[in-house]
């Protein structure tokens, strides 16, 4: 593809290079050292996303790998612990949100699609809570296609409009102006700008995804049109006679050349540089005897991503705005075929990762291979797409970089995304609206099972899932609101909460969460199952609502036959985690003749109760070693006693347990030993006593589900090869994704070798790879190979 590079800078008049250490820039109204030392500028956190399969035939999961990048401190690899992954439709409506645990600045997994999702274009957004402080440009956006690819094409064919964006936002008559044209791909091609007499004054060259550019000099009072290759005409915005032009040449790796043109020099203006709501510099401009000022801006001092240049007066009025894209040096990834194996239908490729000085880099790789249609080209470029511009082997590094910069510059200029939203007040380093998030969080009101609000109350919590257990403790505020932080658990989890109380109903706690993002708290709540979902498979009995007005009235009953029948006891609470405890290690309370806790324990086989006649009784378990763990209604209790180390005899005092569990409230006691006790790890190596208390009495059973909260924890990662094994061969053949490995490692030579299955039909494949080094440097590439043509 041939690209014409336009430049306004044939000569530099009053050339000045921006450098915060340069004496000429010391008069800035914004001082770097005083404002940036402890500000958000030191901790920018950007999310980069690689999606393995962007074209899905059905409800296949979307496999991905995400990276946290902190340009100012790359070795930190981000500080957040939770990645928010969202699926949005073409209108931006949120369809699904998942939470993924970040480990070492990276996270891998899959996004499960909603059932019965319609074919079409969708977006995947990945971000951390902290990254929201810097605006949407610090999140990652990727577009995916679900279903037939023709859906998007057919939709595009009805579009009959184009977008025209002037560089800097102003079209000024009598001066050279640059205009960006965004047209549907089927309408793009060669275009031209015509005056009112249909004479050509400039050509429009289109490059990527329907983006084109042209330079022309509009004259005052003249109308202009853009004519596309199919003859369609579109009016060009009317040129202004007075105003400001802000143009940039951003093709150099380290510097951006800025040209400012004014029609009226009487008004003082300043040039401001901002990114993520943070002002990096403010410079009053001096045009001297001319109307044009050229500035060379060093990009080394600014973070990667969209950097906004603005022309403003001292009152804050904005005259022109020009975003530029800043990309720092990254890892280089080269992919080359090695050989093929005709017997196994595999083709081998070598991946080599190097730094900017061509030195090999030991790194972690994520690599995907998809079947590729050579005539297929995405019509939308994602804002943080790692793979928009692939490396071209026959070009030099400089020309490849300039091509990438030119196309990225077109996209930034044409994007309607407001990437400089100021979430923070300028120069206010303390106004952090989105704090770091280390774990999942839930916030809600708390009540006991008598529906009493629990204010200023200490709550103990335990969450369980098939993947593990999380235990925590928190205190409610004066409004009965509890804030649970740093929840670390995978999969669908059940949360049980309890506090001190005289009976079971006052001890068990019901949490009613806020199922929304509150502006004041900025907390994304994990998805919580509603009552309908929790009881979807349960049989329900319709009950007549209680009417207080009927108190004192006589209720007439129909004549029925009454037969003597014993009262049925309610079903017992199921054992924790579904463990089948041997019957001889379960001891039930006799409600007619209640036994003491000591008696119930002593009746269990292998359990010895000592000092029953004293004030300090204790219990031990024969045949095991290590500490004894007590669990009361699902809550592990603090361990005390002599058996704190593995290999020692098991003994535990009973005084505190007796104070917590009233003899008459105990429903039963279970003893877990050996493999059954592994759910709690080494804490229960000496045996686990699980005490269940009854809910009221045996004839008035209160469902424990009233005190349970079900929510979605971290989404467990799914292995791609295991996924392929469990789906049908027919479904696998429909997948474009042939290979996905997010955990490849390069050796000390920066190399890794993979073997890829040869697809049946396509003659080409697309290989996308991303890499992160030990010191946090990131790189990515996309290559298309045609290894199957004979």
mmCIF file of N, CA, C and O in Angstrom, residues 469 579 672-685 688:
data_model
loop_
_atom_site.group_PDB
_atom_site.id
_atom_site.type_symbol
_atom_site.label_atom_id
_atom_site.label_comp_id
_atom_site.label_asym_id
_atom_site.label_seq_id
_atom_site.Cartn_x
_atom_site.Cartn_y
_atom_site.Cartn_z
ATOM 1 N N UNK A 469 -12.664 -21.254 49.512
ATOM 2 C CA UNK A 469 -13.353 -20.611 50.626
ATOM 3 C C UNK A 469 -12.713 -19.253 50.869
ATOM 4 O O UNK A 469 -11.489 -19.103 50.769
ATOM 5 N N UNK A 579 -20.516 -32.723 51.530
ATOM 6 C CA UNK A 579 -19.692 -33.854 51.957
ATOM 7 C C UNK A 579 -20.580 -34.898 52.638
ATOM 8 O O UNK A 579 -21.378 -34.589 53.520
ATOM 9 N N UNK A 672 -15.124 -34.269 60.790
ATOM 10 C CA UNK A 672 -14.419 -34.545 59.543
ATOM 11 C C UNK A 672 -12.967 -34.868 59.848
ATOM 12 O O UNK A 672 -12.324 -34.186 60.650
ATOM 13 N N UNK A 673 -12.468 -35.917 59.181
ATOM 14 C CA UNK A 673 -11.061 -36.302 59.350
ATOM 15 C C UNK A 673 -10.491 -36.714 58.000
ATOM 16 O O UNK A 673 -11.231 -37.121 57.105
ATOM 17 N N UNK A 674 -9.172 -36.637 57.902
ATOM 18 C CA UNK A 674 -8.501 -37.110 56.707
ATOM 19 C C UNK A 674 -8.883 -36.324 55.459
ATOM 20 O O UNK A 674 -8.973 -35.096 55.482
ATOM 21 N N UNK A 675 -9.160 -37.045 54.343
ATOM 22 C CA UNK A 675 -9.483 -36.343 53.082
ATOM 23 C C UNK A 675 -10.702 -35.440 53.186
ATOM 24 O O UNK A 675 -10.785 -34.432 52.491
ATOM 25 N N UNK A 676 -11.639 -35.810 54.047
ATOM 26 C CA UNK A 676 -12.839 -34.979 54.181
ATOM 27 C C UNK A 676 -12.485 -33.583 54.700
ATOM 28 O O UNK A 676 -13.189 -32.609 54.409
ATOM 29 N N UNK A 677 -11.423 -33.480 55.489
ATOM 30 C CA UNK A 677 -11.054 -32.206 56.102
ATOM 31 C C UNK A 677 -10.154 -31.356 55.215
ATOM 32 O O UNK A 677 -9.762 -30.261 55.612
ATOM 33 N N UNK A 678 -9.825 -31.848 54.007
ATOM 34 C CA UNK A 678 -8.888 -31.117 53.150
ATOM 35 C C UNK A 678 -9.473 -29.817 52.624
ATOM 36 O O UNK A 678 -8.736 -28.971 52.107
ATOM 37 N N UNK A 679 -10.779 -29.607 52.723
ATOM 38 C CA UNK A 679 -11.390 -28.373 52.242
ATOM 39 C C UNK A 679 -10.816 -27.155 52.948
ATOM 40 O O UNK A 679 -10.771 -26.064 52.403
ATOM 41 N N UNK A 680 -10.324 -27.335 54.197
ATOM 42 C CA UNK A 680 -9.747 -26.225 54.956
ATOM 43 C C UNK A 680 -8.222 -26.315 55.023
ATOM 44 O O UNK A 680 -7.602 -25.598 55.803
ATOM 45 N N UNK A 681 -7.629 -27.213 54.253
ATOM 46 C CA UNK A 681 -6.180 -27.288 54.221
ATOM 47 C C UNK A 681 -5.602 -27.775 55.550
ATOM 48 O O UNK A 681 -6.206 -28.565 56.281
ATOM 49 N N UNK A 682 -4.409 -27.260 55.877
ATOM 50 C CA UNK A 682 -3.704 -27.708 57.072
ATOM 51 C C UNK A 682 -4.368 -27.231 58.361
ATOM 52 O O UNK A 682 -4.078 -27.755 59.437
ATOM 53 N N UNK A 683 -5.276 -26.241 58.261
ATOM 54 C CA UNK A 683 -5.939 -25.753 59.475
ATOM 55 C C UNK A 683 -6.765 -26.843 60.146
ATOM 56 O O UNK A 683 -7.000 -26.801 61.350
ATOM 57 N N UNK A 684 -7.236 -27.814 59.351
ATOM 58 C CA UNK A 684 -8.072 -28.869 59.917
ATOM 59 C C UNK A 684 -7.422 -30.225 59.913
ATOM 60 O O UNK A 684 -8.115 -31.251 59.912
ATOM 61 N N UNK A 685 -6.078 -30.239 59.894
ATOM 62 C CA UNK A 685 -5.385 -31.537 59.826
ATOM 63 C C UNK A 685 -5.617 -32.387 61.068
ATOM 64 O O UNK A 685 -5.474 -33.610 61.023
ATOM 65 N N UNK A 688 -11.960 -31.655 62.103
ATOM 66 C CA UNK A 688 -12.848 -30.491 62.030
ATOM 67 C C UNK A 688 -14.172 -30.856 62.683
ATOM 68 O O UNK A 688 -14.823 -31.826 62.279
#
